[in-house]
């Protein structure tokens, strides 16, 4: 049988009040309507839950057993409804996002600070990973959405342009490229850069892939490959080479020994995409953060 929430409430009210009159008033029902609820519940169960007399209403043995279950059911329903209300009003919730480390370290903290101030009960799960892991997390449901440098338009995923990121030369302040104008024209500029020892990020990074595409077929004098931008900073400061990095990473290179210069070379612009699943809507909390992120798009110089 199907037991309704109204029947559970009526049963618990009568068990507490031990009076049809008082229990009906508590449920805001007429006494005949209230009695009909109790009778339908007992008929559906095929058991008598209450002993009735003109002076007394009490639980039967079966009613005592059902009472414990009814209390648990009501508590679980109340908890579920409270959780849904909290989710709808963003008092609680959880959002998982994945994004490039350059965005996670520089742009994201301020964005999340504003969101957290308005919705302190929402738990945030942040994965600062490269583009391919970003996409994989969205595809497997471990992230609600991602910011990646891959246009992942598939039957399962949708990608919309989010922002563009330029590139900057990084070198020591005493390096000739720190003040010398680059030759006019892309080929000449590339040759001027390529003659110097170069500190590269790893081949699986989107930065490396953009650089290799922009410099092709010009060969580069690679000194070393490293995984972390902090390592690039240290190596360039030590005078081991120059590097080219995205605009969003420049906070890593704010040091008196280092100079940065914007590079305007064809193809050397990184497009960042916002990626999410096509077949799955966002939770209320995820939708709120999604909207907040869109309203706070970063700008590159």
CSV table of C-alpha atoms in Angstrom, one decimal:
chain,number,residue,atom,x,y,z
A,1,UNK,CA,0.0,0.0,0.0
A,2,UNK,CA,1.0,3.7,-0.3
A,3,UNK,CA,1.1,5.5,3.0
A,4,UNK,CA,0.8,9.3,2.6
A,5,UNK,CA,2.7,11.9,4.6
A,6,UNK,CA,-0.7,13.2,5.9
A,7,UNK,CA,-1.5,9.7,7.3
A,8,UNK,CA,1.9,9.6,9.0
A,9,UNK,CA,1.3,13.0,10.5
A,10,UNK,CA,-2.2,12.1,11.6
A,11,UNK,CA,-0.9,8.9,13.3
A,12,UNK,CA,1.8,10.7,15.1
A,13,UNK,CA,-0.5,13.4,16.3
A,14,UNK,CA,-3.0,10.9,17.7
A,15,UNK,CA,-0.3,8.9,19.3
A,16,UNK,CA,0.9,12.0,21.1
A,17,UNK,CA,-2.4,13.6,21.9
A,18,UNK,CA,-4.4,10.4,22.7
A,19,UNK,CA,-7.5,12.3,21.7
A,20,UNK,CA,-9.2,12.5,18.2
A,21,UNK,CA,-10.4,16.0,19.0
A,22,UNK,CA,-7.0,17.4,20.0
A,23,UNK,CA,-5.1,15.5,17.2
A,24,UNK,CA,-7.6,16.8,14.6
A,25,UNK,CA,-7.1,20.3,15.8
A,26,UNK,CA,-3.3,19.9,15.6
A,27,UNK,CA,-3.6,18.7,12.0
A,28,UNK,CA,-6.0,21.5,11.2
A,29,UNK,CA,-8.7,19.0,10.1
A,30,UNK,CA,-12.2,18.4,11.0
A,31,UNK,CA,-12.7,15.4,13.3
A,32,UNK,CA,-14.5,13.3,10.6
A,33,UNK,CA,-11.7,14.0,8.1
A,34,UNK,CA,-9.1,13.1,10.7
A,35,UNK,CA,-10.8,9.9,11.7
A,36,UNK,CA,-11.0,9.0,8.0
A,37,UNK,CA,-7.2,9.3,7.7
A,38,UNK,CA,-6.6,7.0,10.6
A,39,UNK,CA,-9.2,4.5,9.4
A,40,UNK,CA,-7.6,4.5,5.9
A,41,UNK,CA,-4.2,3.9,7.4
A,42,UNK,CA,-5.4,1.0,9.5
A,43,UNK,CA,-7.4,-0.5,6.6
A,44,UNK,CA,-4.3,-0.3,4.4
A,45,UNK,CA,-2.1,-1.9,6.9
A,46,UNK,CA,-4.7,-4.5,7.8
A,47,UNK,CA,-3.9,-3.8,11.5
A,48,UNK,CA,-5.6,-1.9,14.3
A,49,UNK,CA,-3.1,0.7,15.5
A,50,UNK,CA,-5.2,2.3,18.3
A,51,UNK,CA,-7.5,1.0,21.0
A,52,UNK,CA,-10.5,3.3,21.3
A,53,UNK,CA,-13.1,3.9,24.0
A,54,UNK,CA,-15.2,6.8,25.0
A,55,UNK,CA,-12.6,7.9,27.5
A,56,UNK,CA,-9.3,6.6,26.2
A,57,UNK,CA,-7.3,6.3,23.0
A,58,UNK,CA,-4.1,4.3,23.2
A,59,UNK,CA,-1.6,2.5,20.9
A,60,UNK,CA,-2.0,-1.2,20.3
A,61,UNK,CA,1.1,-3.5,20.4
A,62,UNK,CA,1.2,-3.2,16.6
A,63,UNK,CA,0.7,0.6,16.9
A,64,UNK,CA,3.7,0.8,19.3
A,65,UNK,CA,5.9,-1.0,16.7
A,66,UNK,CA,4.6,1.2,13.9
A,67,UNK,CA,5.2,4.3,16.0
A,68,UNK,CA,9.0,3.9,16.0
A,69,UNK,CA,9.0,3.5,12.2
A,70,UNK,CA,6.7,6.5,11.8
A,71,UNK,CA,8.9,8.7,13.8
A,72,UNK,CA,11.9,7.7,11.8
A,73,UNK,CA,10.1,8.2,8.5
A,74,UNK,CA,9.0,11.7,9.5
A,75,UNK,CA,12.5,12.6,10.7
A,76,UNK,CA,13.9,11.4,7.4
A,77,UNK,CA,11.3,13.3,5.3
A,78,UNK,CA,11.9,16.5,7.4
A,79,UNK,CA,15.7,16.2,7.0
A,80,UNK,CA,15.3,15.7,3.2
A,81,UNK,CA,13.0,18.7,2.9
A,82,UNK,CA,15.4,20.8,5.0
A,83,UNK,CA,18.3,19.8,2.8
A,84,UNK,CA,16.3,20.7,-0.4
A,85,UNK,CA,15.4,24.1,1.1
A,86,UNK,CA,19.0,24.7,2.0
A,87,UNK,CA,20.1,23.7,-1.5
A,88,UNK,CA,17.5,25.9,-3.1
A,89,UNK,CA,18.5,28.9,-1.0
A,90,UNK,CA,22.3,28.1,-1.3
A,91,UNK,CA,22.6,27.7,2.5
A,92,UNK,CA,24.3,24.3,1.7
A,93,UNK,CA,25.6,22.6,-1.4
A,94,UNK,CA,28.7,21.4,-3.1
A,95,UNK,CA,30.4,22.5,-6.3
A,96,UNK,CA,33.4,20.8,-8.0
A,97,UNK,CA,35.3,22.6,-10.7
A,98,UNK,CA,38.5,21.9,-12.6
A,99,UNK,CA,40.7,24.6,-14.1
A,100,UNK,CA,44.2,25.4,-15.3
A,101,UNK,CA,46.7,26.0,-12.5
A,102,UNK,CA,47.4,29.5,-14.0
A,103,UNK,CA,43.8,30.5,-13.5
A,104,UNK,CA,43.4,28.6,-10.2
A,105,UNK,CA,46.4,30.5,-8.6
A,106,UNK,CA,46.0,34.0,-10.0
A,107,UNK,CA,42.4,34.7,-10.9
A,108,UNK,CA,40.3,32.2,-9.0
A,109,UNK,CA,41.0,33.1,-5.4
A,110,UNK,CA,39.4,36.6,-5.6
A,111,UNK,CA,36.4,35.1,-7.5
A,112,UNK,CA,35.9,32.4,-4.9
A,113,UNK,CA,36.3,34.9,-2.0
A,114,UNK,CA,33.3,36.9,-3.4
A,115,UNK,CA,31.2,33.8,-3.9
A,116,UNK,CA,32.1,32.4,-0.4
A,117,UNK,CA,31.2,35.6,1.3
A,118,UNK,CA,27.6,35.3,-0.1
A,119,UNK,CA,27.3,31.6,0.2
A,120,UNK,CA,29.5,30.4,3.1
A,121,UNK,CA,27.6,27.1,3.4
A,122,UNK,CA,28.5,25.9,-0.1
A,123,UNK,CA,31.5,23.5,-0.1
A,124,UNK,CA,34.0,24.1,-2.9
A,125,UNK,CA,36.1,21.3,-4.5
A,126,UNK,CA,38.8,22.8,-6.7
A,127,UNK,CA,41.1,20.7,-9.0
A,128,UNK,CA,44.0,22.8,-10.4
A,129,UNK,CA,45.1,20.5,-13.2
A,130,UNK,CA,46.1,20.7,-16.9
A,131,UNK,CA,43.5,20.8,-19.7
A,132,UNK,CA,43.2,17.0,-20.4
A,133,UNK,CA,42.5,16.1,-16.7
A,134,UNK,CA,40.0,19.1,-16.6
A,135,UNK,CA,38.0,17.5,-19.4
A,136,UNK,CA,38.3,14.1,-18.0
A,137,UNK,CA,36.8,15.2,-14.7
A,138,UNK,CA,33.8,16.8,-16.3
A,139,UNK,CA,33.3,13.7,-18.5
A,140,UNK,CA,33.3,11.4,-15.5
A,141,UNK,CA,31.1,13.6,-13.3
A,142,UNK,CA,33.9,14.5,-10.9
A,143,UNK,CA,33.6,18.2,-11.8
A,144,UNK,CA,30.5,20.2,-12.6
A,145,UNK,CA,32.3,22.3,-15.1
A,146,UNK,CA,35.9,23.2,-16.1
A,147,UNK,CA,38.0,25.9,-17.6
A,148,UNK,CA,40.5,24.4,-20.0
A,149,UNK,CA,42.5,25.3,-23.2
A,150,UNK,CA,40.9,22.5,-25.2
A,151,UNK,CA,37.7,22.9,-27.2
A,152,UNK,CA,35.9,19.8,-26.0
A,153,UNK,CA,32.8,19.8,-28.2
A,154,UNK,CA,31.5,16.2,-28.2
A,155,UNK,CA,28.1,14.6,-28.1
A,156,UNK,CA,28.6,14.4,-24.3
A,157,UNK,CA,30.4,17.8,-23.6
A,158,UNK,CA,29.9,21.3,-24.7
A,159,UNK,CA,32.6,24.0,-24.7
A,160,UNK,CA,32.0,27.8,-25.0
A,161,UNK,CA,34.7,30.4,-25.3
A,162,UNK,CA,35.4,31.9,-21.9
A,163,UNK,CA,38.4,34.2,-22.3
A,164,UNK,CA,41.6,34.7,-24.2
A,165,UNK,CA,45.1,34.7,-22.8
A,166,UNK,CA,48.1,36.4,-24.4
A,167,UNK,CA,51.8,35.5,-24.0
A,168,UNK,CA,54.7,37.4,-22.5
A,169,UNK,CA,58.5,37.0,-22.8
A,170,UNK,CA,60.2,36.5,-19.5
A,171,UNK,CA,63.9,37.2,-19.0
A,172,UNK,CA,66.4,38.8,-16.6
A,173,UNK,CA,66.4,42.6,-16.4
A,174,UNK,CA,70.0,42.6,-17.6
A,175,UNK,CA,69.2,40.4,-20.6
A,176,UNK,CA,69.5,42.1,-24.0
A,177,UNK,CA,65.8,41.2,-24.8
A,178,UNK,CA,64.6,43.1,-21.7
A,179,UNK,CA,65.1,46.5,-23.5
A,180,UNK,CA,66.0,45.7,-27.1
A,181,UNK,CA,63.1,46.0,-29.6
A,182,UNK,CA,62.2,42.8,-31.4
A,183,UNK,CA,62.7,42.9,-35.2
A,184,UNK,CA,59.6,43.7,-37.2
A,185,UNK,CA,57.6,40.9,-38.7
A,186,UNK,CA,56.8,37.5,-37.1
A,187,UNK,CA,59.6,35.5,-38.7
A,188,UNK,CA,62.3,38.0,-37.6
A,189,UNK,CA,60.8,38.2,-34.1
A,190,UNK,CA,60.7,34.4,-33.8
A,191,UNK,CA,64.4,34.1,-35.0
A,192,UNK,CA,65.4,36.8,-32.4
A,193,UNK,CA,63.7,34.8,-29.6
A,194,UNK,CA,64.9,31.4,-30.9
A,195,UNK,CA,68.6,32.2,-30.7
A,196,UNK,CA,68.5,32.3,-26.9
A,197,UNK,CA,68.5,29.4,-24.5
A,198,UNK,CA,64.9,28.5,-23.6
A,199,UNK,CA,63.3,27.2,-20.5
A,200,UNK,CA,60.2,25.1,-21.6
A,201,UNK,CA,57.2,23.8,-19.7
A,202,UNK,CA,56.5,20.1,-20.2
A,203,UNK,CA,55.3,18.9,-23.6
A,204,UNK,CA,51.9,17.9,-22.2
A,205,UNK,CA,51.1,21.5,-21.1
A,206,UNK,CA,48.9,23.7,-23.3
A,207,UNK,CA,51.4,26.4,-23.1
A,208,UNK,CA,54.1,24.2,-24.7
A,209,UNK,CA,51.7,23.2,-27.4
A,210,UNK,CA,50.8,26.8,-28.3
A,211,UNK,CA,54.5,27.8,-28.4
A,212,UNK,CA,55.5,24.9,-30.6
A,213,UNK,CA,52.7,25.7,-33.0
A,214,UNK,CA,53.6,29.4,-33.1
A,215,UNK,CA,57.3,28.9,-33.6
A,216,UNK,CA,57.0,26.1,-36.2
A,217,UNK,CA,59.2,25.5,-38.3
A,218,UNK,CA,61.6,27.7,-36.4
A,219,UNK,CA,63.8,25.5,-34.1
A,220,UNK,CA,64.3,26.6,-30.5
A,221,UNK,CA,67.3,26.2,-28.2
A,222,UNK,CA,65.7,24.2,-25.4
A,223,UNK,CA,67.9,24.1,-22.3
A,224,UNK,CA,65.4,22.2,-20.1
A,225,UNK,CA,61.8,21.2,-19.6
A,226,UNK,CA,60.1,21.7,-16.2
A,227,UNK,CA,56.7,21.0,-14.8
A,228,UNK,CA,56.0,24.1,-12.6
A,229,UNK,CA,56.0,27.8,-13.3
A,230,UNK,CA,57.8,28.4,-10.1
A,231,UNK,CA,60.6,26.4,-11.5
A,232,UNK,CA,60.6,28.5,-14.7
A,233,UNK,CA,60.9,31.6,-12.5
A,234,UNK,CA,63.9,30.3,-10.6
A,235,UNK,CA,65.7,29.1,-13.8
A,236,UNK,CA,65.2,32.4,-15.6
A,237,UNK,CA,66.3,34.4,-12.5
A,238,UNK,CA,69.5,32.3,-12.5
A,239,UNK,CA,70.2,33.3,-16.0
A,240,UNK,CA,69.9,29.9,-17.5
A,241,UNK,CA,67.5,31.0,-20.3
A,242,UNK,CA,64.5,32.9,-21.3
A,243,UNK,CA,60.9,31.7,-21.5
A,244,UNK,CA,57.5,32.6,-22.9
A,245,UNK,CA,54.5,32.3,-20.5
A,246,UNK,CA,50.7,33.2,-20.6
A,247,UNK,CA,49.6,36.6,-19.3
A,248,UNK,CA,47.6,34.9,-16.5
A,249,UNK,CA,50.8,33.5,-15.0
A,250,UNK,CA,52.7,36.8,-14.7
A,251,UNK,CA,52.2,37.0,-11.0
A,252,UNK,CA,54.8,34.2,-10.8
A,253,UNK,CA,57.4,36.5,-12.3
A,254,UNK,CA,57.0,39.7,-10.3
A,255,UNK,CA,60.6,40.0,-9.1
A,256,UNK,CA,63.1,42.9,-9.3
A,257,UNK,CA,65.5,40.6,-11.3
A,258,UNK,CA,62.9,39.7,-14.0
A,259,UNK,CA,61.5,41.6,-16.9
A,260,UNK,CA,58.3,40.7,-18.8
A,261,UNK,CA,57.3,41.9,-22.3
A,262,UNK,CA,54.1,41.2,-24.2
A,263,UNK,CA,54.5,39.3,-27.4
A,264,UNK,CA,52.2,40.0,-30.4
A,265,UNK,CA,52.9,37.0,-32.6
A,266,UNK,CA,50.4,35.3,-35.0
A,267,UNK,CA,48.7,32.3,-33.4
A,268,UNK,CA,50.2,33.0,-30.0
A,269,UNK,CA,46.9,33.6,-28.2
A,270,UNK,CA,45.5,30.9,-25.9
A,271,UNK,CA,41.7,30.4,-25.9
A,272,UNK,CA,40.2,29.2,-22.7
A,273,UNK,CA,36.9,27.3,-22.8
A,274,UNK,CA,34.2,26.7,-20.2
A,275,UNK,CA,33.3,23.0,-20.5
A,276,UNK,CA,30.3,21.2,-19.0
A,277,UNK,CA,28.2,18.1,-19.8
A,278,UNK,CA,25.3,18.4,-22.3
A,279,UNK,CA,23.1,15.8,-20.6
A,280,UNK,CA,23.3,16.9,-17.0
A,281,UNK,CA,21.9,20.0,-15.5
A,282,UNK,CA,23.8,21.9,-12.8
A,283,UNK,CA,22.8,21.8,-9.1
A,284,UNK,CA,21.6,25.1,-7.6
A,285,UNK,CA,25.0,25.7,-6.0
A,286,UNK,CA,26.9,24.8,-9.2
A,287,UNK,CA,24.6,27.0,-11.3
A,288,UNK,CA,25.2,29.9,-8.9
A,289,UNK,CA,29.0,29.5,-9.1
A,290,UNK,CA,28.8,29.1,-12.9
A,291,UNK,CA,27.0,32.4,-13.2
A,292,UNK,CA,29.4,34.1,-10.8
A,293,UNK,CA,32.4,32.8,-12.8
A,294,UNK,CA,30.9,34.1,-16.0
A,295,UNK,CA,30.3,37.5,-14.5
A,296,UNK,CA,34.0,37.7,-13.3
A,297,UNK,CA,35.7,36.6,-16.6
A,298,UNK,CA,39.4,37.5,-16.4
A,299,UNK,CA,41.0,40.0,-18.8
A,300,UNK,CA,44.4,39.7,-20.2
A,301,UNK,CA,46.5,42.7,-21.2
